[in-house]
XYZ file of C-alpha atoms in Angstrom:
117
model
C -100.511 71.310 -132.323
C -98.846 73.168 -135.167
C -99.796 72.827 -138.836
C -97.025 70.361 -139.714
C -97.848 68.041 -136.806
C -101.549 68.108 -137.688
C -100.835 67.385 -141.330
C -98.418 64.536 -140.487
C -100.995 63.009 -138.172
C -103.627 63.122 -140.922
C -101.238 61.637 -143.497
C -100.259 58.850 -141.086
C -103.891 57.689 -141.033
C -103.545 56.523 -144.638
C -102.691 52.790 -144.714
C -100.076 53.215 -147.466
C -98.260 56.016 -145.619
C -98.560 54.377 -142.192
C -96.507 51.332 -143.196
C -93.283 53.294 -143.671
C -90.656 53.030 -140.927
C -86.930 53.605 -140.874
C -85.185 50.257 -141.196
C -81.907 49.413 -139.507
C -79.799 50.761 -142.362
C -81.642 54.073 -142.643
C -81.782 54.507 -138.874
C -78.060 53.765 -138.621
C -77.334 56.421 -141.234
C -79.224 59.002 -139.152
C -77.366 57.961 -135.998
C -73.976 57.895 -137.721
C -74.234 61.108 -139.749
C -76.619 63.108 -137.546
C -79.689 65.142 -138.420
C -77.667 68.124 -139.641
C -76.129 66.026 -142.407
C -79.414 64.263 -143.186
C -81.117 67.666 -143.424
C -78.462 68.724 -145.946
C -79.152 65.565 -147.937
C -82.883 66.348 -147.836
C -82.265 69.886 -149.103
C -80.151 68.582 -151.992
C -82.601 65.814 -152.910
C -85.626 68.119 -152.816
C -83.843 70.772 -154.876
C -82.853 68.306 -157.588
C -85.750 65.817 -157.634
C -88.872 67.681 -156.504
C -88.386 71.455 -156.808
C -88.368 71.835 -160.628
C -91.682 72.751 -162.259
C -91.714 69.426 -164.097
C -89.427 66.967 -162.301
C -87.906 64.183 -164.363
C -89.911 60.956 -163.909
C -92.407 62.711 -161.626
C -94.346 60.123 -159.674
C -91.544 57.576 -160.004
C -88.472 59.571 -158.998
C -88.389 58.630 -155.306
C -87.070 55.179 -154.350
C -88.801 53.372 -151.487
C -85.603 52.686 -149.528
C -81.876 53.306 -149.461
C -81.850 56.625 -147.611
C -83.923 57.962 -144.702
C -85.061 60.919 -146.811
C -86.586 58.606 -149.434
C -88.538 56.666 -146.799
C -89.655 59.914 -145.161
C -90.822 61.327 -148.478
C -93.238 58.430 -148.924
C -94.349 58.523 -145.293
C -95.047 62.265 -145.451
C -96.509 62.457 -148.975
C -93.653 64.610 -150.238
C -92.517 62.060 -152.817
C -93.903 63.686 -155.990
C -95.657 66.821 -157.156
C -99.050 65.081 -157.198
C -98.738 64.148 -153.514
C -97.498 67.641 -152.654
C -100.574 69.119 -154.299
C -102.991 66.654 -152.730
C -101.637 66.568 -149.173
C -99.732 69.826 -148.721
C -101.593 72.245 -151.025
C -98.455 73.026 -153.049
C -99.572 73.203 -156.677
C -97.800 71.311 -159.430
C -96.635 72.862 -162.669
C -94.340 75.510 -161.219
C -90.993 75.383 -159.468
C -91.022 75.305 -155.680
C -89.944 78.577 -154.112
C -87.492 78.747 -151.202
C -90.245 78.760 -148.559
C -91.915 75.684 -150.064
C -88.606 73.807 -150.303
C -87.899 74.694 -146.677
C -91.369 73.498 -145.646
C -90.897 70.145 -147.425
C -87.481 69.641 -145.800
C -88.948 70.518 -142.382
C -91.743 67.963 -142.825
C -89.269 65.259 -143.851
C -86.853 66.017 -141.008
C -89.619 66.106 -138.420
C -90.778 62.636 -139.479
C -87.219 61.273 -139.405
C -86.714 62.756 -135.925
C -89.912 61.094 -134.726
C -88.666 57.760 -136.089
C -85.213 57.980 -134.558
C -84.594 56.676 -131.062
């Protein structure tokens, strides 16, 4: 197993993280738009909401539903800088570099792919 799969498996053992699933609306968005578009959305959302050194409303900036990326962020512990530090060893207090942003998007997209039929 690769590092991302191992980490996702460990995160999924947490009761709070394990309860997240794509609902009909979020799943339909993935089916309708496709993973390429959803990946683009993830890149935009991560760049604006999570990548800055001190994101606005950190810890409360990610809604629980409304878009598959939001659900995936909670399921994969990529929802705030505290969770990134705790679960993914990406320290808070500095902007995410390109490799870290790419890693976060990959984690989110892998979870969404696993959830999609």
